[in-house]
PDB file of C-alpha atoms in Angstrom:
ATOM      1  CA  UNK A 275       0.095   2.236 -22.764  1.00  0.00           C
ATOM      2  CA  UNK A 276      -3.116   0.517 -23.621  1.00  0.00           C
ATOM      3  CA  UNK A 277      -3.765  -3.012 -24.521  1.00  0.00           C
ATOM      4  CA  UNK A 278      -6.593  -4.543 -25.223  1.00  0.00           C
ATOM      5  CA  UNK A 279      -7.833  -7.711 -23.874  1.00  0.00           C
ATOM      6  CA  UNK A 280     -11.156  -9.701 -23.279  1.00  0.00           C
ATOM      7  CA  UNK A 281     -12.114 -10.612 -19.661  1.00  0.00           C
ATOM      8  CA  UNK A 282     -12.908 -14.602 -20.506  1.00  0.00           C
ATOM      9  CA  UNK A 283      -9.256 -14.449 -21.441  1.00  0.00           C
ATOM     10  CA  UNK A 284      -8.681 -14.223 -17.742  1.00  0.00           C
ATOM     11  CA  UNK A 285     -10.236 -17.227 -16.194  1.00  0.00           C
ATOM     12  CA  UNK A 286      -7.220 -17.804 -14.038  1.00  0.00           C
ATOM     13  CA  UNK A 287      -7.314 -14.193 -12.570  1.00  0.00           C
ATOM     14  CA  UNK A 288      -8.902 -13.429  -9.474  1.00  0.00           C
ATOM     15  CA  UNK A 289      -9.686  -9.507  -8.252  1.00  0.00           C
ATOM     16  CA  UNK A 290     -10.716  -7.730  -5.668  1.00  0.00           C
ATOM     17  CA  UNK A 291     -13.732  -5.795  -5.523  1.00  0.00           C
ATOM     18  CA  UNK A 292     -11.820  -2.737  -6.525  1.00  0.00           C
ATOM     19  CA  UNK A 293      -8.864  -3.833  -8.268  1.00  0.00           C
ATOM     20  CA  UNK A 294      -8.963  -3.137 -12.089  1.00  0.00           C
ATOM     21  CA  UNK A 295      -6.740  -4.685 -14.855  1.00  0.00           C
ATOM     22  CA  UNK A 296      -4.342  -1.774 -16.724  1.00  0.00           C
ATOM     23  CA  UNK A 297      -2.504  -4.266 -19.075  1.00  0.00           C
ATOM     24  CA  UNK A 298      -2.004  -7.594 -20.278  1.00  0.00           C
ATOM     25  CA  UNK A 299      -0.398  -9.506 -22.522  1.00  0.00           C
ATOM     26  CA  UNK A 300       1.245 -12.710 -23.662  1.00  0.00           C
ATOM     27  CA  UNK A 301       5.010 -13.959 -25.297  1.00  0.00           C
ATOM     28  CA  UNK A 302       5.598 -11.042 -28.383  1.00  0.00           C
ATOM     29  CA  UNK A 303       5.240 -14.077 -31.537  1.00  0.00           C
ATOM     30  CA  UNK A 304       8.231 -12.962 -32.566  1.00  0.00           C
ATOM     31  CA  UNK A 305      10.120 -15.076 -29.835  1.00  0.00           C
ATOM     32  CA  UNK A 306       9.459 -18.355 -31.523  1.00  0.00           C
ATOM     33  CA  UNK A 307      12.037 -17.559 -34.680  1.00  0.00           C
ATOM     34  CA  UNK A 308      15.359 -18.728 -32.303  1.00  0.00           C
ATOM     35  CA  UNK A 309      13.208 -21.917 -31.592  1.00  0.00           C
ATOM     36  CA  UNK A 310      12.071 -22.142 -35.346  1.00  0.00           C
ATOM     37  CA  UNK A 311      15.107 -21.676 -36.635  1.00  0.00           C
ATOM     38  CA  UNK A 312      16.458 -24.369 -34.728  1.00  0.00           C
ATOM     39  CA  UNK A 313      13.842 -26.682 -34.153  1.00  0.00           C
ATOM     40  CA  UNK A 314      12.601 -27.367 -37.637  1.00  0.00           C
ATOM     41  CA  UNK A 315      15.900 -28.771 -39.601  1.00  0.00           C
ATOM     42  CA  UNK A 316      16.067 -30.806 -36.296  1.00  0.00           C
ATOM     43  CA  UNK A 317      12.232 -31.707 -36.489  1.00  0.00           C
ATOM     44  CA  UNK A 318      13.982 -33.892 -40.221  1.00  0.00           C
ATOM     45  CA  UNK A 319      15.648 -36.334 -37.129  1.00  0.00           C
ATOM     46  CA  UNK A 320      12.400 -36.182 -34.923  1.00  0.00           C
ATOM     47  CA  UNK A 321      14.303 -34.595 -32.475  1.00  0.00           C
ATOM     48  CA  UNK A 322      12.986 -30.608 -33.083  1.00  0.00           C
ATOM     49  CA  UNK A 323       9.340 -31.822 -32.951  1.00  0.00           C
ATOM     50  CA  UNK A 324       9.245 -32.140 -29.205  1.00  0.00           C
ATOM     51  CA  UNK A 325      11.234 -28.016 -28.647  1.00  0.00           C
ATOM     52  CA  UNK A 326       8.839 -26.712 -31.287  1.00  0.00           C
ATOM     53  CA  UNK A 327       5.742 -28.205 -29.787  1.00  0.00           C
ATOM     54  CA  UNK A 328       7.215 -27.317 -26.065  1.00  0.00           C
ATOM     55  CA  UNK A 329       8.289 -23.764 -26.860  1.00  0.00           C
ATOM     56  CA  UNK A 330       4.499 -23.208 -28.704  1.00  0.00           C
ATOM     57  CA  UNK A 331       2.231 -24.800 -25.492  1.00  0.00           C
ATOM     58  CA  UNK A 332       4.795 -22.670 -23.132  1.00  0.00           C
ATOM     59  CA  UNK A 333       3.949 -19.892 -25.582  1.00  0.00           C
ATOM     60  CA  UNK A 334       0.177 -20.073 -25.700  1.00  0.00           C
ATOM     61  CA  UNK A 335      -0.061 -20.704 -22.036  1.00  0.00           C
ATOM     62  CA  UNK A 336       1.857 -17.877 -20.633  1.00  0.00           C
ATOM     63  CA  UNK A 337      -0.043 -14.717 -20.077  1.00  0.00           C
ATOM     64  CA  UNK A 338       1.159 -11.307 -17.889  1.00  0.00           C
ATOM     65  CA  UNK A 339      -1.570  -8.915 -16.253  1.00  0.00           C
ATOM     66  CA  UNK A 340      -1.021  -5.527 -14.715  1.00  0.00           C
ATOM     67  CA  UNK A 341      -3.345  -4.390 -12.305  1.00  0.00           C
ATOM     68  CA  UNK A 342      -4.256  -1.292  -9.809  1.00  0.00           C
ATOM     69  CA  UNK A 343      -2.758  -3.201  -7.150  1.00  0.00           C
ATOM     70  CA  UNK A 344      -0.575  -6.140  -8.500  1.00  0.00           C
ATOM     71  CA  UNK A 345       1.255  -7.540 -11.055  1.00  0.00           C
ATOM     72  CA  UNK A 346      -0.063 -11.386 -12.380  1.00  0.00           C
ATOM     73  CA  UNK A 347       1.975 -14.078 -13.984  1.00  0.00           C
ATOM     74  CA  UNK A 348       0.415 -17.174 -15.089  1.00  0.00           C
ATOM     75  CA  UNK A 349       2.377 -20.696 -16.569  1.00  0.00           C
ATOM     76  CA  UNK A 350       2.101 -23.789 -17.378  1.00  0.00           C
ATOM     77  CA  UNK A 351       1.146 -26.151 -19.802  1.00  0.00           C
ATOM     78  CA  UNK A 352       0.156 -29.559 -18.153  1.00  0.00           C
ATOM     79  CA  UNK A 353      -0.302 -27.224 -14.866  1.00  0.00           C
ATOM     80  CA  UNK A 354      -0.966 -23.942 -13.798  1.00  0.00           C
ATOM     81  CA  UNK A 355       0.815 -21.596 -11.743  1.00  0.00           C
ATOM     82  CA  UNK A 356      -0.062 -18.007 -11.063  1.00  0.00           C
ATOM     83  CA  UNK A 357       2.569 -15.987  -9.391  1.00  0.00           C
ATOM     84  CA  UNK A 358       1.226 -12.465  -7.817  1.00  0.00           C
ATOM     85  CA  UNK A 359       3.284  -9.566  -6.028  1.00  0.00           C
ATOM     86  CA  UNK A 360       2.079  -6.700  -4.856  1.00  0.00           C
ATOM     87  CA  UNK A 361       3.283  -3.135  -5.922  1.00  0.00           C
ATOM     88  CA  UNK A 362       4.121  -1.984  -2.417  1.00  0.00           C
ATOM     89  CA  UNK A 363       6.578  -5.279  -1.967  1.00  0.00           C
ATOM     90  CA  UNK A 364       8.601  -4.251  -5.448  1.00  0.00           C
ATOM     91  CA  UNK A 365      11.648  -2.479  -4.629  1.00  0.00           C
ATOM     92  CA  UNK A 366      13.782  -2.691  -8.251  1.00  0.00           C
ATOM     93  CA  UNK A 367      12.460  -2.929 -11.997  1.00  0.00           C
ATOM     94  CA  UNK A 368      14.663  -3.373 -14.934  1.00  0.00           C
ATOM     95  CA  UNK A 369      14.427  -4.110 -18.415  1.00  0.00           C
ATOM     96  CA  UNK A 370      16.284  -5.883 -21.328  1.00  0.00           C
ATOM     97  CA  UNK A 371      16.311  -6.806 -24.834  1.00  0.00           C
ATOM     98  CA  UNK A 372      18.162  -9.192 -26.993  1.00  0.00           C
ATOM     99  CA  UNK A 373      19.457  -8.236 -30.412  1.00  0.00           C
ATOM    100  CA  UNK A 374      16.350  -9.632 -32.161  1.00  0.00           C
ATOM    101  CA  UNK A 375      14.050  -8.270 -29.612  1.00  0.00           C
ATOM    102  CA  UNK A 376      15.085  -4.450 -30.350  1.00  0.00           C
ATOM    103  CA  UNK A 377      14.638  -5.522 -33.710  1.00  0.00           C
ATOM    104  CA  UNK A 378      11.183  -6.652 -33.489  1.00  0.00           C
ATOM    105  CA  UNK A 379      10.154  -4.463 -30.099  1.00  0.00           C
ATOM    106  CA  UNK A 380       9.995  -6.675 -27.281  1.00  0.00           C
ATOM    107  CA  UNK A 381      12.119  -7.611 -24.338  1.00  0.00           C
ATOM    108  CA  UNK A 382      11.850  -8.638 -20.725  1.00  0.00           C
ATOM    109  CA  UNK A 383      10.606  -6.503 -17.728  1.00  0.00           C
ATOM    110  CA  UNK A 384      12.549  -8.112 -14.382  1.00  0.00           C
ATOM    111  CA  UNK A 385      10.949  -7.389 -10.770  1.00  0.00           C
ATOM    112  CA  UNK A 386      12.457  -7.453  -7.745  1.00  0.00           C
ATOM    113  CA  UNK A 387      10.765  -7.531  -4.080  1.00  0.00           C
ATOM    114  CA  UNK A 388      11.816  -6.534  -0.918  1.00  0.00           C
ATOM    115  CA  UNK A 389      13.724  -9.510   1.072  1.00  0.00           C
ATOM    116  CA  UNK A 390      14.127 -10.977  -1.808  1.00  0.00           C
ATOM    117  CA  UNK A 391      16.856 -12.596  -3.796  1.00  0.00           C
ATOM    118  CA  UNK A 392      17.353 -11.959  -7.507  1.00  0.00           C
ATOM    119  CA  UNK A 393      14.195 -11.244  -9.929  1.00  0.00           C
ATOM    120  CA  UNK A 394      10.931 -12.603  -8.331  1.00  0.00           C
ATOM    121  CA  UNK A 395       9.131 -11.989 -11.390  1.00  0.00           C
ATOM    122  CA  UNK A 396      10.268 -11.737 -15.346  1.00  0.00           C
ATOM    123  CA  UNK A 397       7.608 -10.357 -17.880  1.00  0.00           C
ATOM    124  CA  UNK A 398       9.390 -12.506 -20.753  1.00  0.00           C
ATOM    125  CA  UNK A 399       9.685 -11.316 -24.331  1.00  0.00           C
ATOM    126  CA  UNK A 400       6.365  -9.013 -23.717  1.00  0.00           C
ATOM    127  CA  UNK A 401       6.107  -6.113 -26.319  1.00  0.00           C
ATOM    128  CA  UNK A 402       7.598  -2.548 -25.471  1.00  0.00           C
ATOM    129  CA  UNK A 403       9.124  -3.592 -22.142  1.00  0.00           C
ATOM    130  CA  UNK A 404      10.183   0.078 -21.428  1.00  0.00           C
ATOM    131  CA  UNK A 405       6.819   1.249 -21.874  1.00  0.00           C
ATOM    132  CA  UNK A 406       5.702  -1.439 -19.448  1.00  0.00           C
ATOM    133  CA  UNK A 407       8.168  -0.555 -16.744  1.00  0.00           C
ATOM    134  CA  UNK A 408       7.187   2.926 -17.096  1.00  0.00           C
ATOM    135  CA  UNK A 409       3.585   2.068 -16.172  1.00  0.00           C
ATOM    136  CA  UNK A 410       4.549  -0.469 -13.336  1.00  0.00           C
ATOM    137  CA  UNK A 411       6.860   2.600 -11.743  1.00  0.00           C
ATOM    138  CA  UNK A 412       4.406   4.696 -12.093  1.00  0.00           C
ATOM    139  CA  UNK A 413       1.891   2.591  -9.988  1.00  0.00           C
ATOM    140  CA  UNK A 414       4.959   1.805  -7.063  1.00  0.00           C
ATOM    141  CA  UNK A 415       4.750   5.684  -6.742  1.00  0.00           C
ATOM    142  CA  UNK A 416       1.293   6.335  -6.648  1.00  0.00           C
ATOM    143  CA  UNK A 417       0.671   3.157  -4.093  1.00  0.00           C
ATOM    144  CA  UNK A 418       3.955   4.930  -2.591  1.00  0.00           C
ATOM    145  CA  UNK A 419       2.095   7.951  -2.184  1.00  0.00           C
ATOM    146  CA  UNK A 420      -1.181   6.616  -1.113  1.00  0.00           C
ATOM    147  CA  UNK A 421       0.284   5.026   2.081  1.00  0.00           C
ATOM    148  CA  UNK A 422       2.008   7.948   2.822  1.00  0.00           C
ATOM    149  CA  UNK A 423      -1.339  10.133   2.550  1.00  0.00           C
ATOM    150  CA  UNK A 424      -2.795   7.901   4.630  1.00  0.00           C
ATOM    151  CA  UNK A 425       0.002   8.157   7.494  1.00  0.00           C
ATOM    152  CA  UNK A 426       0.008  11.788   7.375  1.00  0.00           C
ATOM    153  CA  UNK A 427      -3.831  12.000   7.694  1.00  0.00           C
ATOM    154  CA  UNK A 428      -3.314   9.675  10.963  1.00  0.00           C
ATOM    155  CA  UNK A 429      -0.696  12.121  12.663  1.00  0.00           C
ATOM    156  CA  UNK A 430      -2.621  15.002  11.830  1.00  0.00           C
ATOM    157  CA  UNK A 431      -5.605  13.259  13.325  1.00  0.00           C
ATOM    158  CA  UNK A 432      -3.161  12.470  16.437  1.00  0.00           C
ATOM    159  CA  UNK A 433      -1.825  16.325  16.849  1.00  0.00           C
ATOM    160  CA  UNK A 434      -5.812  17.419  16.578  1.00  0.00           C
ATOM    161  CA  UNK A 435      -6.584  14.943  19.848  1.00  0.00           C
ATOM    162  CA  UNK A 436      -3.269  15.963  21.689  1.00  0.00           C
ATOM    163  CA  UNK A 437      -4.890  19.569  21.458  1.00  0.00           C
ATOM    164  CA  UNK A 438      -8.153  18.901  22.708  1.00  0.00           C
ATOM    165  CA  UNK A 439      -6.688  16.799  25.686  1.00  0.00           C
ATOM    166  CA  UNK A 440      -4.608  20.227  26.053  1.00  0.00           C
ATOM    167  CA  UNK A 441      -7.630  22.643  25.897  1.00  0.00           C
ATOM    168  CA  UNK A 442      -9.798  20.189  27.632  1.00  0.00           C
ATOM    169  CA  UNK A 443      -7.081  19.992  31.037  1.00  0.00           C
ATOM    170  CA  UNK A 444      -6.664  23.745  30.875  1.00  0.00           C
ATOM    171  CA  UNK A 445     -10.455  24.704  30.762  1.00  0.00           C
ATOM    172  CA  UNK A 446     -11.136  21.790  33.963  1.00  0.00           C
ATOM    173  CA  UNK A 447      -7.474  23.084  35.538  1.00  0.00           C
ATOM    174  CA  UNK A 448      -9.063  26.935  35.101  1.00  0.00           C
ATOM    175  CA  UNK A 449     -12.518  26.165  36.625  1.00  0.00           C
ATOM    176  CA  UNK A 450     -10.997  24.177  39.496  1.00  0.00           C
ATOM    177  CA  UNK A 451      -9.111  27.692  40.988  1.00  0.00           C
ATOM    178  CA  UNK A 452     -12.037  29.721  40.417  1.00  0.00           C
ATOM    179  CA  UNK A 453     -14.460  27.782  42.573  1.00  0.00           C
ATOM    180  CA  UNK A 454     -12.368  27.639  45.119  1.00  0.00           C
ATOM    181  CA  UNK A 455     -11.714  31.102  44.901  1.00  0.00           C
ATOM    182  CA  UNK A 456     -14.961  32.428  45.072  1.00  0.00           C
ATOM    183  CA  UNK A 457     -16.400  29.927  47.800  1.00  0.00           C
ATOM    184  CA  UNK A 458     -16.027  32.231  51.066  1.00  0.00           C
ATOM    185  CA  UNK A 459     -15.981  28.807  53.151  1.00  0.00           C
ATOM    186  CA  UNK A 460     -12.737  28.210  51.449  1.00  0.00           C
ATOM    187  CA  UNK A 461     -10.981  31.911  51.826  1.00  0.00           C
ATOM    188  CA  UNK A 462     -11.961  33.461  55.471  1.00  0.00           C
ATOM    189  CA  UNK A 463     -11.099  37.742  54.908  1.00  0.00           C
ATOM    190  CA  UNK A 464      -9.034  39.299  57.911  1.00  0.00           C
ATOM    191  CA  UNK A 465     -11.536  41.708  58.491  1.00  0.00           C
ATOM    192  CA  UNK A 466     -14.434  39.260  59.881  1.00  0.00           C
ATOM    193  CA  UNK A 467     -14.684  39.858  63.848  1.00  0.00           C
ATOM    194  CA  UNK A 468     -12.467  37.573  66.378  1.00  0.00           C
ATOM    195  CA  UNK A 469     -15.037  35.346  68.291  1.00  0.00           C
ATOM    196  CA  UNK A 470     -15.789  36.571  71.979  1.00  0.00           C
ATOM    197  CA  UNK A 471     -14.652  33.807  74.363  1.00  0.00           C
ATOM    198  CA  UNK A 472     -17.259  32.779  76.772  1.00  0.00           C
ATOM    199  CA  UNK A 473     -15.210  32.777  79.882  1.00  0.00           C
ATOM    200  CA  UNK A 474     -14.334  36.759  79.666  1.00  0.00           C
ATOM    201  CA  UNK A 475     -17.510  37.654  79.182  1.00  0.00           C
ATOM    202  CA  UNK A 476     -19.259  35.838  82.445  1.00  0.00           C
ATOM    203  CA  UNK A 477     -16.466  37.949  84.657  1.00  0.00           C
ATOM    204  CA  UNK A 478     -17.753  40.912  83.323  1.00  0.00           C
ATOM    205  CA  UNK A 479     -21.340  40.590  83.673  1.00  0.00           C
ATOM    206  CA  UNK A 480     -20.801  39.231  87.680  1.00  0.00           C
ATOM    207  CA  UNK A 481     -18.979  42.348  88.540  1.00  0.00           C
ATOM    208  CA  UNK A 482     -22.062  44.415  87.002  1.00  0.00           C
ATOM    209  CA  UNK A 483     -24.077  42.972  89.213  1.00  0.00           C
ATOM    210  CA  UNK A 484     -21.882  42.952  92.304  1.00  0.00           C
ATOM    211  CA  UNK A 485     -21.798  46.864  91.455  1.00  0.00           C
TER     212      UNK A 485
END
């Protein structure tokens, strides 16, 4: 699902460096006719002026973004308020559509988070709401899948190190034994000669002599 859209729209929105925006949108038109219908025979007693003119400024004001790494919500007429969550903190999407919205195409796309309670975040009356929870699945599994990529690069990483501390304490463990194998200070051999005490041989050499 593409939608087109022009960047000074988006004055509100701030990105990072390498976040990019997949969709955005505002209210479908379409869901003004309950207010219409409603608000103009009141507008005769002045009362319907003020919910037409509300419901249009709330209309023209609201605006939904998708990006690589978020989802964007912006309101407010007098004010502004930007609400942002993170695809890795959704845990539950759902959509829903009124009688005139599957008429007309549009519904609401509901977000849950993690921790949370209820819908953080409601895409109102946006056009093709499936389509759009399609797309914002699809990103939850491919952030899903990057974090996992990443984790299994880090134990692989781990298991290479645990082997080289493994070869590395074998080679030093193997060297160790063979030094102090060969050193012949270290290992006398039973054949070498006894030494010839001092004592036994001066009582030999005086009875020579005697002789």
């Amino acid at each position: 699902m593409e939608t087109e859209f022009e960047p000074s729209e988006f004055d509100w929105l701030t990105l990072d460096a390498d976040e990019e925006v997949l969709w955005a949108d505002t209210p479908h038109p379409y869901s003004l006719v309950p207010i219409l219908v409603v608000g103009i025979p009141l507008s005769l007693f002045v009362i319907g002026i003020p919910l037409v003119v509300g419901a249009y400024l709330s209309f023209k004001n609201t605006n939904y973004v998708v990006t690589s790494d978020a989802l964007y919500k912006k309101t407010g007429v007098l004010s502004r308020n930007v609400q942002r969550i993170e695809f890795d903190k959704v845990q539950d999407t759902s959509y829903s559509q009124s009688f005139l919205g599957a008429q007309f195409g549009f519904g609401s796309v509901n977000i849950s988070t993690a921790g949370g309670s209820g819908i953080e975040m409601s895409f109102q009356n946006v056009s093709e709401p499936q389509s759009l929870q399609t797309l914002v699945n699809e990103r939850i599994k491919r952030r899903g899948g990057r974090d996992s990529e990443s984790g299994g690069k880090a134990a692989v990483l781990d298991d290479i190190l645990a082997e080289l501390r493994a070869i590395r304490g074998a080679v030093e463990g193997g060297n160790g034994v063979s030094a102090s194998a060969t050193n012949p200070e270290d290992s006398p051999t039973d054949d070498a000669p006894e030494p010839v005490e001092s004592s036994d041989f001066d009582f030999d050499q005086s009875v020579t002599d005697e002789r």
